[in-house]
Amino acid sequence: MPPARPPRCCTASSRSRSGPPTGGPRRSPHLAATAASTVLASSLHRRFTFRATGTASWQQGQTVGAITAVVGLAMSTLTLDVWRHLAPEADRLSGVALVYAVNALMGVVNFLVLRRALTGPARGGAVRVASLRMR
């Protein structure tokens, strides 16, 4: 009996230059992890960083966190697609580094948007440092 051949989807000749196919089962855990980390980060920032309390601030923090998470997913996907188009011969490590950079940028954006949403606008152009103080 000849040795079993791997399915056509898994042979080197069927793979694209960008690597194995994405989506479906691979995307679901990523989306679940993103959703869980967004809820956790928004709750922790609301409670400990900005010392916001109450149901309204929780709902506002979760809404802002969810919106920035969706924008972050779109930005990282778009950035990676553009990168693969501009540099098709680039290795996977450069794509991973690029996604990490975009995610770091979106983390900063999330923090700034949450700060604005949970502490309100700064008055007279001054930054509200009192809300960021450790107590």
Short mmCIF file of N, CA, C and O in Angstrom, two decimals:
data_model
loop_
_atom_site.label_atom_id
_atom_site.label_comp_id
_atom_site.label_asym_id
_atom_site.label_seq_id
_atom_site.Cartn_x
_atom_site.Cartn_y
_atom_site.Cartn_z
N MET A 1 0.84 -1.17 0.00
CA MET A 1 0.00 0.00 0.00
C MET A 1 0.90 1.24 0.00
O MET A 1 1.78 1.37 0.83
N PRO A 2 0.67 2.19 -0.93
CA PRO A 2 1.52 3.39 -0.98
C PRO A 2 1.21 4.30 0.20
O PRO A 2 0.13 4.25 0.77
N PRO A 3 2.19 5.13 0.56
CA PRO A 3 1.96 6.04 1.70
C PRO A 3 0.85 7.04 1.37
O PRO A 3 0.64 7.40 0.22
N ALA A 4 0.15 7.45 2.41
CA ALA A 4 -0.96 8.40 2.24
C ALA A 4 -0.42 9.75 1.81
O ALA A 4 0.59 10.22 2.32
N ARG A 5 -1.10 10.35 0.84
CA ARG A 5 -0.70 11.68 0.37
C ARG A 5 -1.45 12.74 1.15
O ARG A 5 -2.62 12.56 1.48
N PRO A 6 -0.79 13.85 1.44
CA PRO A 6 -1.51 14.93 2.14
C PRO A 6 -2.57 15.52 1.23
O PRO A 6 -2.45 15.45 0.01
N PRO A 7 -3.62 16.07 1.80
CA PRO A 7 -4.65 16.70 0.97
C PRO A 7 -4.05 17.82 0.13
O PRO A 7 -3.06 18.44 0.49
N ARG A 8 -4.67 18.08 -1.01
CA ARG A 8 -4.17 19.10 -1.93
C ARG A 8 -4.07 20.47 -1.28
O ARG A 8 -3.16 21.24 -1.58
N CYS A 9 -4.96 20.79 -0.34
CA CYS A 9 -4.93 22.10 0.29
C CYS A 9 -3.69 22.32 1.12
O CYS A 9 -3.34 23.45 1.43
N CYS A 10 -3.00 21.25 1.49
CA CYS A 10 -1.87 21.39 2.40
C CYS A 10 -0.52 21.20 1.72
O CYS A 10 0.51 21.18 2.39
N THR A 11 -0.47 21.00 0.44
CA THR A 11 0.80 20.82 -0.25
C THR A 11 1.42 22.18 -0.54
O THR A 11 0.72 23.18 -0.65
N ALA A 12 2.72 22.20 -0.67
CA ALA A 12 3.44 23.46 -0.91
C ALA A 12 3.00 24.12 -2.21
O ALA A 12 2.97 25.34 -2.32
N SER A 13 2.65 23.32 -3.22
CA SER A 13 2.29 23.91 -4.51
C SER A 13 0.94 24.61 -4.48
O SER A 13 0.66 25.46 -5.31
N SER A 14 0.07 24.27 -3.52
CA SER A 14 -1.25 24.89 -3.46
C SER A 14 -1.28 26.15 -2.62
O SER A 14 -2.26 26.85 -2.59
N ARG A 15 -0.20 26.44 -1.89
CA ARG A 15 -0.16 27.62 -1.04
C ARG A 15 0.23 28.85 -1.83
O ARG A 15 1.04 28.79 -2.75
N SER A 16 -0.32 29.98 -1.44
CA SER A 16 0.07 31.24 -2.06
C SER A 16 1.38 31.70 -1.46
O SER A 16 1.84 31.17 -0.45
N ARG A 17 1.96 32.73 -2.01
CA ARG A 17 3.22 33.25 -1.50
C ARG A 17 3.06 33.86 -0.12
O ARG A 17 4.01 33.99 0.62
N SER A 18 1.88 34.29 0.22
CA SER A 18 1.67 34.95 1.51
C SER A 18 1.46 33.96 2.65
O SER A 18 1.32 34.35 3.77
N GLY A 19 1.44 32.67 2.37
CA GLY A 19 1.32 31.69 3.44
C GLY A 19 0.02 30.93 3.36
O GLY A 19 -0.69 30.97 2.36
N PRO A 20 -0.31 30.23 4.44
CA PRO A 20 -1.52 29.41 4.43
C PRO A 20 -2.76 30.28 4.36
O PRO A 20 -2.72 31.46 4.69
N PRO A 21 -3.87 29.69 3.92
CA PRO A 21 -5.10 30.47 3.83
C PRO A 21 -5.55 30.96 5.19
O PRO A 21 -5.29 30.33 6.20
N THR A 22 -6.23 32.08 5.19
CA THR A 22 -6.73 32.64 6.44
C THR A 22 -8.25 32.69 6.40
O THR A 22 -8.85 32.53 5.36
N GLY A 23 -8.83 32.96 7.54
CA GLY A 23 -10.28 33.06 7.62
C GLY A 23 -10.86 31.85 8.29
O GLY A 23 -10.17 30.94 8.72
N GLY A 24 -12.17 31.82 8.35
CA GLY A 24 -12.89 30.67 8.90
C GLY A 24 -12.43 30.31 10.29
O GLY A 24 -12.46 31.14 11.20
N PRO A 25 -11.97 29.07 10.47
CA PRO A 25 -11.59 28.60 11.80
C PRO A 25 -10.42 29.38 12.41
O PRO A 25 -10.32 29.49 13.60
N ARG A 26 -9.55 29.93 11.59
CA ARG A 26 -8.41 30.68 12.13
C ARG A 26 -8.82 32.07 12.59
O ARG A 26 -8.21 32.63 13.47
N ARG A 27 -9.82 32.65 11.98
CA ARG A 27 -10.25 34.00 12.33
C ARG A 27 -11.11 34.01 13.59
O ARG A 27 -11.06 34.96 14.36
N SER A 28 -11.88 32.97 13.83
CA SER A 28 -12.79 32.94 14.98
C SER A 28 -12.08 33.09 16.32
O SER A 28 -12.51 33.90 17.15
N PRO A 29 -11.02 32.33 16.60
CA PRO A 29 -10.33 32.53 17.89
C PRO A 29 -9.72 33.93 18.01
O PRO A 29 -9.72 34.51 19.10
N HIS A 30 -9.25 34.47 16.91
CA HIS A 30 -8.67 35.82 16.94
C HIS A 30 -9.75 36.84 17.30
O HIS A 30 -9.52 37.72 18.13
N LEU A 31 -10.91 36.73 16.70
CA LEU A 31 -12.00 37.65 17.00
C LEU A 31 -12.48 37.49 18.44
O LEU A 31 -12.77 38.48 19.12
N ALA A 32 -12.55 36.26 18.93
CA ALA A 32 -12.97 36.02 20.31
C ALA A 32 -11.95 36.60 21.29
O ALA A 32 -12.33 37.23 22.29
N ALA A 33 -10.67 36.42 21.00
CA ALA A 33 -9.63 36.97 21.88
C ALA A 33 -9.65 38.50 21.86
O ALA A 33 -9.48 39.15 22.89
N THR A 34 -9.89 39.08 20.68
CA THR A 34 -9.97 40.53 20.58
C THR A 34 -11.15 41.06 21.38
O THR A 34 -11.03 42.05 22.10
N ALA A 35 -12.29 40.39 21.27
CA ALA A 35 -13.48 40.82 22.02
C ALA A 35 -13.24 40.73 23.53
O ALA A 35 -13.56 41.66 24.28
N ALA A 36 -12.66 39.61 23.98
CA ALA A 36 -12.42 39.43 25.41
C ALA A 36 -11.41 40.46 25.93
O ALA A 36 -11.61 41.05 27.00
N SER A 37 -10.33 40.68 25.19
CA SER A 37 -9.33 41.64 25.67
C SER A 37 -9.86 43.07 25.63
O SER A 37 -9.49 43.90 26.46
N THR A 38 -10.76 43.37 24.69
CA THR A 38 -11.37 44.70 24.63
C THR A 38 -12.24 44.95 25.85
O THR A 38 -12.16 46.02 26.47
N VAL A 39 -13.07 43.99 26.20
CA VAL A 39 -13.93 44.13 27.38
C VAL A 39 -13.08 44.28 28.64
O VAL A 39 -13.33 45.17 29.47
N LEU A 40 -12.05 43.46 28.76
CA LEU A 40 -11.20 43.52 29.94
C LEU A 40 -10.44 44.85 30.02
O LEU A 40 -10.43 45.50 31.07
N ALA A 41 -9.83 45.26 28.92
CA ALA A 41 -9.05 46.51 28.93
C ALA A 41 -9.94 47.71 29.20
O ALA A 41 -9.56 48.60 29.98
N SER A 42 -11.11 47.74 28.59
CA SER A 42 -12.02 48.88 28.82
C SER A 42 -12.47 48.93 30.28
O SER A 42 -12.52 50.00 30.88
N SER A 43 -12.77 47.78 30.85
CA SER A 43 -13.20 47.74 32.25
C SER A 43 -12.08 48.16 33.19
O SER A 43 -12.30 48.92 34.14
N LEU A 44 -10.87 47.67 32.94
CA LEU A 44 -9.75 48.02 33.81
C LEU A 44 -9.37 49.50 33.69
O LEU A 44 -9.09 50.14 34.71
N HIS A 45 -9.35 50.02 32.48
CA HIS A 45 -9.07 51.45 32.32
C HIS A 45 -10.13 52.28 33.01
O HIS A 45 -9.82 53.26 33.70
N ARG A 46 -11.40 51.91 32.83
CA ARG A 46 -12.48 52.67 33.44
C ARG A 46 -12.35 52.67 34.95
O ARG A 46 -12.46 53.70 35.60
N ARG A 47 -12.08 51.52 35.52
CA ARG A 47 -12.06 51.38 36.98
C ARG A 47 -10.79 51.93 37.62
O ARG A 47 -10.84 52.68 38.58
N PHE A 48 -9.62 51.55 37.08
CA PHE A 48 -8.38 51.87 37.77
C PHE A 48 -7.65 53.09 37.19
O PHE A 48 -7.08 53.87 37.95
N THR A 49 -7.65 53.27 35.90
CA THR A 49 -6.92 54.39 35.32
C THR A 49 -7.69 55.69 35.47
O THR A 49 -7.14 56.71 35.88
N PHE A 50 -8.98 55.66 35.13
CA PHE A 50 -9.77 56.88 35.13
C PHE A 50 -10.70 57.00 36.33
O PHE A 50 -11.37 58.01 36.48
N ARG A 51 -10.76 55.97 37.16
CA ARG A 51 -11.58 55.97 38.38
C ARG A 51 -13.02 56.37 38.11
O ARG A 51 -13.65 57.09 38.88
N ALA A 52 -13.55 55.92 36.99
CA ALA A 52 -14.95 56.21 36.64
C ALA A 52 -15.82 55.12 37.27
O ALA A 52 -15.44 53.96 37.32
N THR A 53 -16.97 55.51 37.77
CA THR A 53 -17.88 54.56 38.39
C THR A 53 -19.27 54.74 37.80
O THR A 53 -19.56 55.72 37.14
N GLY A 54 -20.10 53.76 38.04
CA GLY A 54 -21.49 53.85 37.59
C GLY A 54 -21.73 53.07 36.31
O GLY A 54 -20.84 52.76 35.54
N THR A 55 -23.02 52.74 36.12
CA THR A 55 -23.42 51.96 34.95
C THR A 55 -23.22 52.72 33.66
O THR A 55 -22.78 52.16 32.66
N ALA A 56 -23.51 54.03 33.68
CA ALA A 56 -23.37 54.82 32.45
C ALA A 56 -21.93 54.83 31.99
O ALA A 56 -21.65 54.69 30.80
N SER A 57 -20.97 54.98 32.91
CA SER A 57 -19.57 55.01 32.50
C SER A 57 -19.12 53.63 32.01
O SER A 57 -18.29 53.53 31.12
N TRP A 58 -19.68 52.54 32.58
CA TRP A 58 -19.34 51.21 32.11
C TRP A 58 -19.82 51.02 30.68
O TRP A 58 -19.07 50.55 29.83
N GLN A 59 -21.06 51.39 30.41
CA GLN A 59 -21.60 51.25 29.06
C GLN A 59 -20.84 52.12 28.07
O GLN A 59 -20.53 51.69 26.97
N GLN A 60 -20.52 53.33 28.47
CA GLN A 60 -19.79 54.23 27.60
C GLN A 60 -18.38 53.69 27.32
O GLN A 60 -17.92 53.71 26.19
N GLY A 61 -17.73 53.19 28.36
CA GLY A 61 -16.39 52.62 28.18
C GLY A 61 -16.38 51.41 27.27
O GLY A 61 -15.51 51.26 26.42
N GLN A 62 -17.38 50.53 27.43
CA GLN A 62 -17.46 49.34 26.58
C GLN A 62 -17.78 49.71 25.13
O GLN A 62 -17.25 49.11 24.20
N THR A 63 -18.64 50.70 24.94
CA THR A 63 -18.98 51.13 23.58
C THR A 63 -17.77 51.72 22.89
O THR A 63 -17.46 51.37 21.74
N VAL A 64 -17.06 52.59 23.57
CA VAL A 64 -15.86 53.20 23.00
C VAL A 64 -14.81 52.12 22.72
O VAL A 64 -14.17 52.12 21.66
N GLY A 65 -14.63 51.21 23.65
CA GLY A 65 -13.67 50.12 23.45
C GLY A 65 -14.01 49.25 22.26
O GLY A 65 -13.14 48.86 21.48
N ALA A 66 -15.29 48.94 22.11
CA ALA A 66 -15.71 48.10 20.98
C ALA A 66 -15.50 48.81 19.65
O ALA A 66 -15.03 48.21 18.67
N ILE A 67 -15.80 50.10 19.61
CA ILE A 67 -15.61 50.85 18.37
C ILE A 67 -14.13 50.91 17.99
O ILE A 67 -13.76 50.68 16.85
N THR A 68 -13.27 51.21 18.96
CA THR A 68 -11.85 51.27 18.64
C THR A 68 -11.28 49.90 18.31
O THR A 68 -10.36 49.80 17.50
N ALA A 69 -11.84 48.83 18.88
CA ALA A 69 -11.39 47.49 18.52
C ALA A 69 -11.74 47.15 17.07
O ALA A 69 -10.92 46.59 16.34
N VAL A 70 -12.94 47.52 16.65
CA VAL A 70 -13.35 47.27 15.26
C VAL A 70 -12.48 48.08 14.30
O VAL A 70 -12.01 47.57 13.27
N VAL A 71 -12.23 49.34 14.66
CA VAL A 71 -11.35 50.17 13.82
C VAL A 71 -9.94 49.57 13.79
O VAL A 71 -9.30 49.53 12.73
N GLY A 72 -9.47 49.09 14.91
CA GLY A 72 -8.14 48.48 14.97
C GLY A 72 -8.04 47.22 14.12
O GLY A 72 -7.03 47.01 13.42
N LEU A 73 -9.06 46.37 14.16
CA LEU A 73 -9.07 45.18 13.31
C LEU A 73 -9.06 45.56 11.83
O LEU A 73 -8.33 44.97 11.03
N ALA A 74 -9.86 46.56 11.49
CA ALA A 74 -9.90 47.01 10.09
C ALA A 74 -8.55 47.59 9.68
O ALA A 74 -8.06 47.30 8.57
N MET A 75 -7.95 48.39 10.54
CA MET A 75 -6.66 49.00 10.21
C MET A 75 -5.56 47.95 10.07
O MET A 75 -4.75 48.03 9.15
N SER A 76 -5.50 46.97 10.97
CA SER A 76 -4.45 45.96 10.86
C SER A 76 -4.65 45.08 9.63
O SER A 76 -3.69 44.73 8.95
N THR A 77 -5.89 44.76 9.30
CA THR A 77 -6.17 43.96 8.11
C THR A 77 -5.80 44.74 6.85
O THR A 77 -5.13 44.21 5.95
N LEU A 78 -6.22 45.99 6.78
CA LEU A 78 -5.91 46.82 5.63
C LEU A 78 -4.40 47.03 5.48
O LEU A 78 -3.85 46.91 4.38
N THR A 79 -3.73 47.31 6.58
CA THR A 79 -2.28 47.51 6.55
C THR A 79 -1.56 46.27 6.05
O THR A 79 -0.65 46.35 5.22
N LEU A 80 -1.97 45.11 6.54
CA LEU A 80 -1.33 43.86 6.12
C LEU A 80 -1.60 43.57 4.65
O LEU A 80 -0.70 43.14 3.92
N ASP A 81 -2.81 43.84 4.19
CA ASP A 81 -3.11 43.64 2.77
C ASP A 81 -2.29 44.57 1.88
O ASP A 81 -1.76 44.15 0.85
N VAL A 82 -2.17 45.83 2.28
CA VAL A 82 -1.36 46.78 1.51
C VAL A 82 0.11 46.35 1.53
O VAL A 82 0.80 46.39 0.51
N TRP A 83 0.60 45.90 2.69
CA TRP A 83 1.98 45.45 2.81
C TRP A 83 2.24 44.26 1.89
O TRP A 83 3.28 44.21 1.22
N ARG A 84 1.33 43.32 1.86
CA ARG A 84 1.49 42.15 0.97
C ARG A 84 1.47 42.56 -0.50
O ARG A 84 2.11 41.92 -1.33
N HIS A 85 0.73 43.61 -0.82
CA HIS A 85 0.68 44.09 -2.19
C HIS A 85 1.98 44.84 -2.56
O HIS A 85 2.51 44.67 -3.64
N LEU A 86 2.47 45.68 -1.63
CA LEU A 86 3.66 46.46 -1.90
C LEU A 86 4.95 45.65 -1.82
O LEU A 86 5.91 45.94 -2.54
N ALA A 87 4.97 44.68 -0.93
CA ALA A 87 6.18 43.87 -0.74
C ALA A 87 5.81 42.38 -0.73
O ALA A 87 5.84 41.73 0.31
N PRO A 88 5.45 41.82 -1.91
CA PRO A 88 5.00 40.43 -1.94
C PRO A 88 6.08 39.42 -1.55
O PRO A 88 5.75 38.32 -1.11
N GLU A 89 7.33 39.79 -1.65
CA GLU A 89 8.41 38.86 -1.30
C GLU A 89 8.86 39.00 0.16
O GLU A 89 9.79 38.31 0.57
N ALA A 90 8.24 39.89 0.91
CA ALA A 90 8.63 40.09 2.31
C ALA A 90 8.30 38.85 3.13
O ALA A 90 7.34 38.12 2.85
N ASP A 91 9.12 38.61 4.15
CA ASP A 91 8.89 37.44 4.99
C ASP A 91 7.73 37.68 5.96
O ASP A 91 7.26 38.80 6.12
N ARG A 92 7.29 36.61 6.59
CA ARG A 92 6.15 36.70 7.50
C ARG A 92 6.46 37.53 8.73
O ARG A 92 5.57 38.16 9.30
N LEU A 93 7.72 37.51 9.16
CA LEU A 93 8.10 38.26 10.36
C LEU A 93 7.85 39.76 10.17
O LEU A 93 7.41 40.44 11.10
N SER A 94 8.11 40.27 8.99
CA SER A 94 7.86 41.69 8.74
C SER A 94 6.37 42.01 8.81
O SER A 94 5.97 43.06 9.31
N GLY A 95 5.52 41.09 8.34
CA GLY A 95 4.08 41.28 8.45
C GLY A 95 3.61 41.25 9.89
O GLY A 95 2.76 42.06 10.29
N VAL A 96 4.18 40.35 10.67
CA VAL A 96 3.83 40.26 12.09
C VAL A 96 4.26 41.54 12.81
O VAL A 96 3.50 42.10 13.60
N ALA A 97 5.46 42.02 12.52
CA ALA A 97 5.94 43.26 13.14
C ALA A 97 5.04 44.44 12.76
O ALA A 97 4.74 45.30 13.61
N LEU A 98 4.61 44.47 11.52
CA LEU A 98 3.73 45.55 11.08
C LEU A 98 2.38 45.51 11.81
O LEU A 98 1.87 46.53 12.24
N VAL A 99 1.82 44.32 11.97
CA VAL A 99 0.55 44.18 12.69
C VAL A 99 0.72 44.59 14.16
O VAL A 99 -0.14 45.27 14.73
N TYR A 100 1.84 44.21 14.77
CA TYR A 100 2.10 44.63 16.15
C TYR A 100 2.19 46.15 16.26
O TYR A 100 1.68 46.75 17.20
N ALA A 101 2.84 46.78 15.29
CA ALA A 101 2.95 48.25 15.31
C ALA A 101 1.58 48.90 15.18
O ALA A 101 1.28 49.86 15.90
N VAL A 102 0.75 48.40 14.29
CA VAL A 102 -0.60 48.96 14.13
C VAL A 102 -1.42 48.73 15.40
O VAL A 102 -2.14 49.63 15.86
N ASN A 103 -1.30 47.55 16.00
CA ASN A 103 -2.04 47.27 17.23
C ASN A 103 -1.56 48.16 18.38
O ASN A 103 -2.37 48.60 19.20
N ALA A 104 -0.27 48.44 18.44
CA ALA A 104 0.24 49.35 19.47
C ALA A 104 -0.32 50.75 19.26
O ALA A 104 -0.75 51.41 20.22
N LEU A 105 -0.34 51.20 18.02
CA LEU A 105 -0.92 52.51 17.72
C LEU A 105 -2.40 52.55 18.10
O LEU A 105 -2.86 53.52 18.71
N MET A 106 -3.14 51.51 17.80
CA MET A 106 -4.56 51.48 18.14
C MET A 106 -4.76 51.38 19.65
O MET A 106 -5.76 51.87 20.18
N GLY A 107 -3.83 50.78 20.37
CA GLY A 107 -3.91 50.78 21.83
C GLY A 107 -3.80 52.19 22.40
O GLY A 107 -4.53 52.55 23.33
N VAL A 108 -2.89 52.98 21.84
CA VAL A 108 -2.75 54.37 22.27
C VAL A 108 -4.02 55.15 21.92
O VAL A 108 -4.52 55.94 22.74
N VAL A 109 -4.54 54.93 20.72
CA VAL A 109 -5.78 55.61 20.31
C VAL A 109 -6.92 55.23 21.25
O VAL A 109 -7.70 56.08 21.69
N ASN A 110 -7.03 53.94 21.58
CA ASN A 110 -8.08 53.47 22.49
C ASN A 110 -7.96 54.17 23.85
O ASN A 110 -8.95 54.64 24.41
N PHE A 111 -6.75 54.27 24.38
CA PHE A 111 -6.53 54.94 25.66
C PHE A 111 -6.98 56.40 25.59
O PHE A 111 -7.68 56.88 26.48
N LEU A 112 -6.56 57.10 24.54
CA LEU A 112 -6.91 58.52 24.42
C LEU A 112 -8.41 58.74 24.26
O LEU A 112 -8.98 59.66 24.86
N VAL A 113 -9.05 57.87 23.47
CA VAL A 113 -10.50 58.00 23.27
C VAL A 113 -11.24 57.67 24.57
O VAL A 113 -12.20 58.36 24.94
N LEU A 114 -10.81 56.63 25.28
CA LEU A 114 -11.44 56.31 26.57
C LEU A 114 -11.25 57.45 27.56
O LEU A 114 -12.18 57.79 28.29
N ARG A 115 -10.06 58.03 27.59
CA ARG A 115 -9.82 59.15 28.51
C ARG A 115 -10.76 60.30 28.20
O ARG A 115 -11.36 60.88 29.11
N ARG A 116 -10.92 60.60 26.94
CA ARG A 116 -11.81 61.68 26.54
C ARG A 116 -13.26 61.35 26.89
O ARG A 116 -14.00 62.19 27.39
N ALA A 117 -13.67 60.11 26.64
CA ALA A 117 -15.06 59.71 26.87
C ALA A 117 -15.39 59.64 28.36
O ALA A 117 -16.50 60.01 28.77
N LEU A 118 -14.45 59.17 29.18
CA LEU A 118 -14.75 58.94 30.59
C LEU A 118 -14.44 60.12 31.49
O LEU A 118 -14.96 60.19 32.60
N THR A 119 -13.59 61.02 31.05
CA THR A 119 -13.26 62.16 31.91
C THR A 119 -13.78 63.47 31.35
O THR A 119 -13.70 64.49 32.03
N GLY A 120 -14.29 63.47 30.12
CA GLY A 120 -14.82 64.69 29.52
C GLY A 120 -13.72 65.53 28.90
O GLY A 120 -12.54 65.25 29.06
N PRO A 121 -14.11 66.57 28.19
CA PRO A 121 -13.12 67.43 27.55
C PRO A 121 -12.34 68.24 28.58
O PRO A 121 -12.87 68.61 29.61
N ALA A 122 -11.08 68.50 28.27
CA ALA A 122 -10.26 69.34 29.14
C ALA A 122 -10.72 70.78 29.02
O ALA A 122 -11.10 71.24 27.95
N ARG A 123 -10.70 71.50 30.12
CA ARG A 123 -11.15 72.89 30.11
C ARG A 123 -9.98 73.83 29.88
O ARG A 123 -8.93 73.67 30.47
N GLY A 124 -10.19 74.80 29.02
CA GLY A 124 -9.16 75.80 28.76
C GLY A 124 -7.91 75.24 28.14
O GLY A 124 -6.85 75.82 28.28
N GLY A 125 -7.99 74.09 27.51
CA GLY A 125 -6.82 73.50 26.88
C GLY A 125 -5.91 72.77 27.84
O GLY A 125 -4.91 72.21 27.45
N ALA A 126 -6.21 72.78 29.13
CA ALA A 126 -5.37 72.11 30.11
C ALA A 126 -5.73 70.63 30.19
O ALA A 126 -6.88 70.25 30.05
N VAL A 127 -4.75 69.82 30.40
CA VAL A 127 -4.97 68.38 30.54
C VAL A 127 -5.44 68.10 31.95
O VAL A 127 -4.90 68.63 32.92
N ARG A 128 -6.43 67.25 32.08
CA ARG A 128 -6.97 66.92 33.40
C ARG A 128 -6.11 65.86 34.04
O ARG A 128 -6.35 64.67 33.92
N VAL A 129 -5.08 66.27 34.74
CA VAL A 129 -4.13 65.37 35.35
C VAL A 129 -4.72 64.73 36.60
O VAL A 129 -4.37 63.63 36.96
N ALA A 130 -5.65 65.40 37.24
CA ALA A 130 -6.21 64.89 38.49
C ALA A 130 -6.85 63.52 38.29
O ALA A 130 -6.80 62.67 39.19
N SER A 131 -7.43 63.27 37.12
CA SER A 131 -8.07 61.98 36.90
C SER A 131 -7.06 60.86 36.68
O SER A 131 -7.39 59.69 36.75
N LEU A 132 -5.82 61.21 36.39
CA LEU A 132 -4.80 60.21 36.12
C LEU A 132 -3.91 59.92 37.33
O LEU A 132 -3.08 59.03 37.28
N ARG A 133 -4.06 60.68 38.39
CA ARG A 133 -3.26 60.52 39.58
C ARG A 133 -3.54 59.21 40.28
O ARG A 133 -4.67 58.77 40.35
N MET A 134 -2.51 58.62 40.85
CA MET A 134 -2.70 57.43 41.68
C MET A 134 -3.14 57.88 43.06
O MET A 134 -2.62 58.84 43.61
N ARG A 135 -4.12 57.19 43.62
CA ARG A 135 -4.61 57.56 44.95
C ARG A 135 -4.23 56.52 45.94
O ARG A 135 -4.12 55.41 45.76
#
